[in-house]
Amino acid sequence: MTIGPQPGIMQIKPYQGGAAHIEGTQNAVKLSSNENPFGPSEDAVEAFRRTAFDLHRYPSTDHASLRQAIATTHGLEADKMICGVGSDEIISLLCQAYAGPGDEVIHTEHGFAMYRISALAAGANPVEVVERERMADVRAILAACTDKTRLVFIANPNNPTGTMIGDGEIAHLAKNLPDHVLLVLDGAYAEYVEGYDGGASLVDQRDNVVMTRTFSKLYGLGGLRVGWGYGPAHVIDVLNRIRGPFNLSQPALAAAEAAVKDLAYTAKCRLENTRLRSWMADALAEHGVSSDTSMGNFILARFASQAEAQSCDSHLLSQGLIVRSVVGYKLPNYLRITVGDESACRRVAHAVGQFKSGAL
Ligand SMILES: Cc1ncc(COP(=O)(O)O)c(C=O)c1O
């Protein structure tokens, strides 16, 4: 056959999700995908169950009810919102709509893998910009912009580093980008940061900023695949033209709507994450494993070398603990560990302590 894929596609290294099982182990704990260890709100589960009676019906095409619920909870305008199959779909739609062959899409050195994948899938060239001490560097990003740049992706907080840059820096970046560039603020972990709006107010002030958000993290609905984007009307209009009309299933829409309304549950999960994250970071530091202050629901644990990180990963696996190697994110000396429930955090701290003391 002579048929081949579009340019860029064969350069894509397929995304690797976090491992979920350990052969022969019953009580393995998955701390490799930044999921909420407490699961979703009971209201969300109940709303999901109720949809079982209507599975023969097509879902809503405009997601009006979910958009309104999100808008009410976050104090936003429902008209400037689009819902997608995870925020992954919003990232992909943005690349498809705004970047094609010859165009450039900027992402940071340790940025989320889907930016590069989605840029290549659209035929565009991903451009990696160095970070400073695992933090996005807005001056380096501005310097990397060319006539060909179309999109700049920054996750704030970032995965897998857990670091965050301030509102002032983000505003400076948005203000100084060339007119032909759209800034995408990925707020997958924004809900974990008390008082942070994920960049929503900047979206309201400007016409070159889009924010993406997800139900997969704090809301505990990764299995249902719901995300959303918030942006200027002209961008939302463009994305809606290429979005599949029935991209979200009714069970997903109903569960997400109930989840975003359950403010007490999300507040509880946020608090518990903050408490356990700081406990785990301190416990690991006591064993000689340091980390940057994380603003997400995970810790990027630092080891002396790639060999040490790999041996610790193997030891954790032998103890039934699945964490994430981040070699593919150019962080070979690190392991990313999701903040689990209290028992999982204690098991991690204990196993890392065993590893570091050589008492294996
Ligand atoms: C920074 C970041 N953005 C986006 C996503 C995608 O989330 P989802 O497609 O589940 O909404 C993730 C998932 O890990 C992430 O870490």
Short mmCIF file of C-alpha atoms and ligand atoms in Angstrom, two decimals:
data_model
loop_
_atom_site.label_atom_id
_atom_site.label_comp_id
_atom_site.label_asym_id
_atom_site.label_seq_id
_atom_site.Cartn_x
_atom_site.Cartn_y
_atom_site.Cartn_z
CA MET A 1 0.00 0.00 0.00
CA THR A 2 1.15 3.52 -0.63
CA ILE A 3 -1.22 5.25 1.74
CA GLY A 4 0.48 6.84 4.74
CA PRO A 5 -0.55 9.05 7.66
CA GLN A 6 -0.46 12.84 7.69
CA PRO A 7 2.92 14.48 8.40
CA GLY A 8 3.88 14.48 12.08
CA ILE A 9 1.84 11.46 13.09
CA MET A 10 4.69 8.95 12.93
CA GLN A 11 6.73 11.23 15.24
CA ILE A 12 4.19 10.72 18.00
CA LYS A 13 5.24 8.45 20.84
CA PRO A 14 1.91 7.08 22.10
CA TYR A 15 0.92 8.42 25.52
CA GLN A 16 1.70 6.04 28.35
CA GLY A 17 -0.86 6.04 31.14
CA GLY A 18 0.08 5.14 34.72
CA ALA A 19 0.36 1.41 35.43
CA ALA A 20 -2.63 0.05 37.37
CA HIS A 21 -1.75 -3.53 38.38
CA ILE A 22 1.12 -5.54 39.74
CA GLU A 23 1.17 -9.15 38.64
CA GLY A 24 0.43 -11.45 41.58
CA THR A 25 -0.36 -8.62 44.05
CA GLN A 26 -3.85 -8.21 45.47
CA ASN A 27 -3.70 -5.01 47.50
CA ALA A 28 -1.64 -2.84 45.15
CA VAL A 29 -2.20 0.89 45.50
CA LYS A 30 -2.26 2.92 42.30
CA LEU A 31 -0.46 6.22 42.81
CA SER A 32 0.55 6.68 39.19
CA SER A 33 -2.25 8.74 37.59
CA ASN A 34 -3.05 11.56 40.03
CA GLU A 35 -6.53 10.23 40.72
CA ASN A 36 -8.59 11.27 43.74
CA PRO A 37 -8.12 8.40 46.23
CA PHE A 38 -11.55 9.11 47.74
CA GLY A 39 -13.38 8.74 44.44
CA PRO A 40 -16.24 10.99 43.30
CA SER A 41 -18.99 12.60 45.37
CA GLU A 42 -21.87 10.25 46.24
CA ASP A 43 -24.18 12.69 44.45
CA ALA A 44 -22.21 12.11 41.25
CA VAL A 45 -22.46 8.33 41.59
CA GLU A 46 -26.20 8.60 42.21
CA ALA A 47 -26.69 10.90 39.19
CA PHE A 48 -24.70 8.44 37.07
CA ARG A 49 -26.91 5.54 38.24
CA ARG A 50 -30.10 7.40 37.39
CA THR A 51 -29.02 7.72 33.74
CA ALA A 52 -29.23 3.92 33.40
CA PHE A 53 -32.94 4.31 32.60
CA ASP A 54 -32.35 6.59 29.61
CA LEU A 55 -29.49 4.95 27.79
CA HIS A 56 -31.48 4.76 24.54
CA ARG A 57 -31.54 8.58 24.37
CA TYR A 58 -28.84 10.66 22.73
CA PRO A 59 -27.14 13.06 25.12
CA SER A 60 -27.39 16.84 24.98
CA THR A 61 -25.33 18.42 22.21
CA ASP A 62 -24.84 21.82 23.83
CA HIS A 63 -24.11 20.62 27.39
CA ALA A 64 -26.13 23.62 28.59
CA SER A 65 -27.02 22.15 31.97
CA LEU A 66 -23.44 21.14 32.83
CA ARG A 67 -22.05 24.46 31.58
CA GLN A 68 -24.54 26.35 33.73
CA ALA A 69 -23.63 24.30 36.81
CA ILE A 70 -19.90 24.92 36.24
CA ALA A 71 -20.57 28.60 35.63
CA THR A 72 -22.55 28.93 38.86
CA THR A 73 -19.95 27.14 40.97
CA HIS A 74 -17.00 29.07 39.56
CA GLY A 75 -18.70 32.42 38.94
CA LEU A 76 -18.16 32.26 35.16
CA GLU A 77 -20.15 32.84 31.98
CA ALA A 78 -21.66 29.62 30.59
CA ASP A 79 -21.57 31.03 27.05
CA LYS A 80 -17.80 31.17 27.09
CA MET A 81 -17.44 27.49 27.95
CA ILE A 82 -17.03 24.26 25.98
CA CYS A 83 -17.12 20.72 27.39
CA GLY A 84 -14.94 17.92 26.11
CA VAL A 85 -13.99 14.29 26.54
CA GLY A 86 -11.50 15.14 29.25
CA SER A 87 -9.45 18.29 28.97
CA ASP A 88 -7.38 16.20 26.56
CA GLU A 89 -10.08 16.78 23.98
CA ILE A 90 -10.02 20.55 24.49
CA ILE A 91 -6.21 20.52 24.07
CA SER A 92 -6.60 18.50 20.89
CA LEU A 93 -9.37 20.74 19.50
CA LEU A 94 -7.23 23.84 20.15
CA CYS A 95 -4.32 22.34 18.19
CA GLN A 96 -6.59 21.14 15.39
CA ALA A 97 -8.26 24.54 15.11
CA TYR A 98 -5.27 26.85 15.40
CA ALA A 99 -2.09 24.99 14.44
CA GLY A 100 -1.27 23.22 11.19
CA PRO A 101 1.73 22.34 9.04
CA GLY A 102 4.48 24.94 9.41
CA ASP A 103 3.06 26.36 12.65
CA GLU A 104 4.68 26.09 16.07
CA VAL A 105 3.16 25.11 19.39
CA ILE A 106 5.14 26.02 22.50
CA HIS A 107 5.19 23.88 25.62
CA THR A 108 7.52 23.93 28.59
CA GLU A 109 10.45 21.56 29.15
CA HIS A 110 8.63 19.33 31.64
CA GLY A 111 5.13 20.09 30.35
CA PHE A 112 2.24 17.64 30.01
CA ALA A 113 2.81 15.10 27.19
CA MET A 114 -0.48 15.75 25.38
CA TYR A 115 0.63 19.22 24.18
CA ARG A 116 3.35 17.70 22.01
CA ILE A 117 1.16 14.79 20.89
CA SER A 118 -1.77 17.05 19.93
CA ALA A 119 0.50 19.51 18.12
CA LEU A 120 2.07 16.71 16.05
CA ALA A 121 -1.36 15.19 15.37
CA ALA A 122 -2.42 18.53 13.88
CA GLY A 123 0.69 18.59 11.67
CA ALA A 124 2.31 21.43 13.65
CA ASN A 125 5.79 21.54 15.20
CA PRO A 126 6.01 21.32 18.98
CA VAL A 127 8.64 23.67 20.43
CA GLU A 128 10.01 22.91 23.88
CA VAL A 129 11.09 25.87 26.02
CA VAL A 130 13.54 25.40 28.92
CA GLU A 131 12.31 25.85 32.47
CA ARG A 132 14.13 27.39 35.43
CA GLU A 133 14.46 24.91 38.28
CA ARG A 134 11.37 23.01 37.08
CA MET A 135 9.31 26.22 36.78
CA ALA A 136 7.89 27.70 33.59
CA ASP A 137 10.00 30.69 32.49
CA VAL A 138 7.77 33.31 30.87
CA ARG A 139 10.69 35.34 29.53
CA ALA A 140 12.13 32.28 27.78
CA ILE A 141 8.67 31.56 26.36
CA LEU A 142 8.34 35.10 25.00
CA ALA A 143 11.82 34.84 23.49
CA ALA A 144 10.86 31.55 21.78
CA CYS A 145 7.83 33.05 20.01
CA THR A 146 8.23 33.46 16.26
CA ASP A 147 5.97 34.42 13.36
CA LYS A 148 4.99 30.75 13.23
CA THR A 149 3.92 30.38 16.87
CA ARG A 150 0.18 29.83 17.31
CA LEU A 151 -0.32 28.35 20.77
CA VAL A 152 1.51 28.41 24.10
CA PHE A 153 0.56 25.74 26.64
CA ILE A 154 1.31 26.18 30.35
CA ALA A 155 -0.09 23.94 33.04
CA ASN A 156 -0.43 25.84 36.31
CA PRO A 157 0.16 23.96 38.60
CA ASN A 158 2.28 21.88 36.25
CA ASN A 159 2.28 18.11 35.96
CA PRO A 160 4.66 16.38 36.70
CA THR A 161 6.64 19.06 38.58
CA GLY A 162 3.81 20.31 40.84
CA THR A 163 5.22 23.84 40.59
CA MET A 164 3.23 26.95 39.83
CA ILE A 165 3.97 30.44 38.58
CA GLY A 166 2.23 33.58 39.88
CA ASP A 167 -0.69 35.50 38.39
CA GLY A 168 1.62 38.44 37.67
CA GLU A 169 3.91 36.35 35.47
CA ILE A 170 1.00 34.81 33.61
CA ALA A 171 -0.52 38.25 33.02
CA HIS A 172 2.85 39.55 31.78
CA LEU A 173 3.05 36.64 29.34
CA ALA A 174 -0.49 37.15 28.05
CA LYS A 175 0.09 40.87 27.59
CA ASN A 176 3.36 40.48 25.70
CA LEU A 177 2.56 37.60 23.38
CA PRO A 178 2.39 38.48 19.69
CA ASP A 179 -1.15 39.08 18.40
CA HIS A 180 -1.23 35.81 16.46
CA VAL A 181 -0.62 33.64 19.57
CA LEU A 182 -3.16 32.14 21.94
CA LEU A 183 -2.15 31.36 25.54
CA VAL A 184 -3.64 28.15 26.94
CA LEU A 185 -3.64 27.87 30.74
CA ASP A 186 -4.15 24.25 31.71
CA GLY A 187 -5.81 24.20 35.13
CA ALA A 188 -6.14 20.42 35.55
CA TYR A 189 -4.90 20.86 39.14
CA ALA A 190 -6.25 24.38 39.77
CA GLU A 191 -8.94 23.17 42.19
CA TYR A 192 -6.24 21.94 44.57
CA VAL A 193 -5.01 25.51 45.08
CA GLU A 194 -7.14 27.35 47.61
CA GLY A 195 -8.38 30.66 46.20
CA TYR A 196 -6.92 30.18 42.70
CA ASP A 197 -9.23 30.68 39.72
CA GLY A 198 -7.05 28.81 37.21
CA GLY A 199 -6.70 31.94 35.11
CA ALA A 200 -10.45 32.51 34.62
CA SER A 201 -10.27 36.23 35.42
CA LEU A 202 -7.50 36.67 32.86
CA VAL A 203 -9.72 34.97 30.27
CA ASP A 204 -12.44 37.51 31.14
CA GLN A 205 -10.03 40.42 30.73
CA ARG A 206 -8.36 39.41 27.47
CA ASP A 207 -9.12 37.87 24.08
CA ASN A 208 -5.94 35.76 23.76
CA VAL A 209 -6.24 33.46 26.80
CA VAL A 210 -8.04 30.12 27.12
CA MET A 211 -8.28 28.01 30.27
CA THR A 212 -8.75 24.22 30.34
CA ARG A 213 -10.08 22.30 33.35
CA THR A 214 -10.93 18.71 34.21
CA PHE A 215 -13.24 16.50 36.25
CA SER A 216 -10.54 13.79 36.37
CA LYS A 217 -8.59 15.05 39.37
CA LEU A 218 -10.29 16.70 42.37
CA TYR A 219 -13.74 15.55 41.21
CA GLY A 220 -12.60 11.92 41.00
CA LEU A 221 -14.22 11.25 37.62
CA GLY A 222 -11.23 10.26 35.48
CA GLY A 223 -13.08 7.15 34.32
CA LEU A 224 -15.90 9.19 32.78
CA ARG A 225 -13.73 11.61 30.76
CA VAL A 226 -15.11 15.11 31.26
CA GLY A 227 -13.18 18.34 30.86
CA TRP A 228 -13.98 21.88 29.86
CA GLY A 229 -12.49 24.99 28.36
CA TYR A 230 -13.22 28.65 29.11
CA GLY A 231 -12.25 31.27 26.59
CA PRO A 232 -13.19 34.29 24.52
CA ALA A 233 -16.38 33.85 22.47
CA HIS A 234 -14.45 33.79 19.18
CA VAL A 235 -12.37 30.79 20.34
CA ILE A 236 -15.30 28.86 21.81
CA ASP A 237 -17.21 29.38 18.55
CA VAL A 238 -14.30 27.94 16.53
CA LEU A 239 -13.89 24.91 18.81
CA ASN A 240 -17.61 24.14 18.74
CA ARG A 241 -17.49 23.94 14.94
CA ILE A 242 -15.08 21.00 15.04
CA ARG A 243 -16.30 19.26 18.22
CA GLY A 244 -18.33 16.08 17.79
CA PRO A 245 -21.98 16.93 18.53
CA PHE A 246 -22.40 14.04 20.98
CA ASN A 247 -18.86 14.00 22.38
CA LEU A 248 -20.00 13.54 25.99
CA SER A 249 -22.24 10.69 27.09
CA GLN A 250 -25.30 11.34 29.25
CA PRO A 251 -23.88 9.42 32.26
CA ALA A 252 -20.74 11.57 32.07
CA LEU A 253 -22.71 14.82 31.80
CA ALA A 254 -25.02 13.95 34.69
CA ALA A 255 -22.26 12.80 37.02
CA ALA A 256 -20.08 15.85 36.30
CA GLU A 257 -23.00 18.20 36.92
CA ALA A 258 -23.73 16.63 40.31
CA ALA A 259 -20.02 16.61 41.16
CA VAL A 260 -19.48 20.30 40.47
CA LYS A 261 -22.47 21.19 42.65
CA ASP A 262 -21.21 19.23 45.67
CA LEU A 263 -19.08 21.99 47.15
CA ALA A 264 -18.79 20.37 50.58
CA TYR A 265 -17.25 17.22 49.10
CA THR A 266 -14.73 19.04 46.93
CA ALA A 267 -13.71 21.25 49.88
CA LYS A 268 -13.15 18.13 51.98
CA CYS A 269 -11.02 16.45 49.28
CA ARG A 270 -8.96 19.62 48.79
CA LEU A 271 -8.23 19.91 52.52
CA GLU A 272 -7.34 16.25 52.86
CA ASN A 273 -5.00 16.49 49.87
CA THR A 274 -3.23 19.52 51.35
CA ARG A 275 -2.81 17.80 54.72
CA LEU A 276 -1.57 14.48 53.35
CA ARG A 277 0.65 16.09 50.69
CA SER A 278 2.50 18.07 53.30
CA TRP A 279 2.71 15.06 55.63
CA MET A 280 4.12 12.85 52.87
CA ALA A 281 6.59 15.50 51.64
CA ASP A 282 7.90 15.94 55.20
CA ALA A 283 8.09 12.19 55.79
CA LEU A 284 10.05 11.64 52.56
CA ALA A 285 12.35 14.58 53.36
CA GLU A 286 13.14 12.97 56.73
CA HIS A 287 14.34 9.95 54.77
CA GLY A 288 16.53 12.16 52.57
CA VAL A 289 14.13 12.39 49.61
CA SER A 290 13.37 16.04 48.91
CA SER A 291 10.78 17.62 46.61
CA ASP A 292 9.79 21.05 45.34
CA THR A 293 6.67 22.44 47.04
CA SER A 294 3.84 20.82 45.13
CA MET A 295 0.56 22.59 44.49
CA GLY A 296 -1.15 19.53 42.96
CA ASN A 297 -2.24 16.12 44.24
CA PHE A 298 1.18 14.54 43.79
CA ILE A 299 4.79 14.96 44.82
CA LEU A 300 7.81 14.86 42.56
CA ALA A 301 10.29 12.96 44.71
CA ARG A 302 13.96 13.68 44.01
CA PHE A 303 16.68 11.02 44.10
CA ALA A 304 20.44 11.25 43.78
CA SER A 305 20.52 9.56 40.38
CA GLN A 306 18.44 7.76 37.79
CA ALA A 307 19.72 4.45 39.16
CA GLU A 308 18.53 5.33 42.67
CA ALA A 309 15.11 6.46 41.40
CA GLN A 310 14.74 3.21 39.47
CA SER A 311 15.74 1.05 42.44
CA CYS A 312 13.30 2.89 44.69
CA ASP A 313 10.56 2.43 42.06
CA SER A 314 11.30 -1.33 42.06
CA HIS A 315 11.22 -1.45 45.84
CA LEU A 316 7.89 0.42 45.95
CA LEU A 317 6.48 -2.04 43.41
CA SER A 318 7.65 -4.95 45.55
CA GLN A 319 5.64 -3.36 48.38
CA GLY A 320 2.51 -3.07 46.21
CA LEU A 321 2.92 0.65 45.53
CA ILE A 322 2.65 1.83 41.92
CA VAL A 323 4.15 5.28 41.31
CA ARG A 324 5.17 6.99 38.08
CA SER A 325 8.59 7.08 36.47
CA VAL A 326 9.04 10.44 34.76
CA VAL A 327 12.06 9.62 32.59
CA GLY A 328 9.89 10.50 29.56
CA TYR A 329 9.44 13.99 31.05
CA LYS A 330 13.22 14.49 31.16
CA LEU A 331 13.22 13.98 34.91
CA PRO A 332 15.19 10.72 35.24
CA ASN A 333 16.18 11.27 38.89
CA TYR A 334 12.58 11.63 40.04
CA LEU A 335 9.45 9.63 40.77
CA ARG A 336 6.00 11.20 40.74
CA ILE A 337 3.87 9.95 43.60
CA THR A 338 0.16 10.72 43.79
CA VAL A 339 -1.11 11.74 47.22
CA GLY A 340 -3.26 8.77 48.19
CA ASP A 341 -5.37 8.28 51.30
CA GLU A 342 -3.70 8.26 54.71
CA SER A 343 -2.86 4.57 54.66
CA ALA A 344 -1.31 4.84 51.18
CA CYS A 345 0.79 7.84 52.23
CA ARG A 346 2.01 5.97 55.30
CA ARG A 347 2.87 2.91 53.20
CA VAL A 348 4.86 5.10 50.77
CA ALA A 349 6.75 6.84 53.58
CA HIS A 350 7.52 3.52 55.24
CA ALA A 351 8.72 1.88 52.00
CA VAL A 352 10.90 4.87 51.03
CA GLY A 353 12.36 4.83 54.56
CA GLN A 354 13.17 1.11 54.20
CA PHE A 355 14.75 1.77 50.82
CA LYS A 356 16.89 4.68 51.97
CA SER A 357 18.09 2.92 55.11
CA GLY A 358 19.05 -0.13 53.07
CA ALA A 359 16.90 -2.31 55.36
CA LEU A 360 15.37 -4.37 52.57
C1 LIG B 1 -1.65 18.98 33.24
C2 LIG B 1 -2.72 18.07 32.74
N1 LIG B 1 -3.55 18.52 31.80
C3 LIG B 1 -4.54 17.76 31.30
C4 LIG B 1 -4.72 16.47 31.73
C5 LIG B 1 -5.79 15.67 31.07
O1 LIG B 1 -6.81 15.42 31.90
P1 LIG B 1 -8.18 14.80 31.38
O2 LIG B 1 -8.08 14.56 29.89
O3 LIG B 1 -8.37 13.56 32.15
O4 LIG B 1 -9.19 15.86 31.67
C6 LIG B 1 -3.89 15.94 32.71
C7 LIG B 1 -4.05 14.55 33.16
O5 LIG B 1 -3.22 13.97 33.79
C8 LIG B 1 -2.85 16.76 33.23
O6 LIG B 1 -2.00 16.30 34.14
#
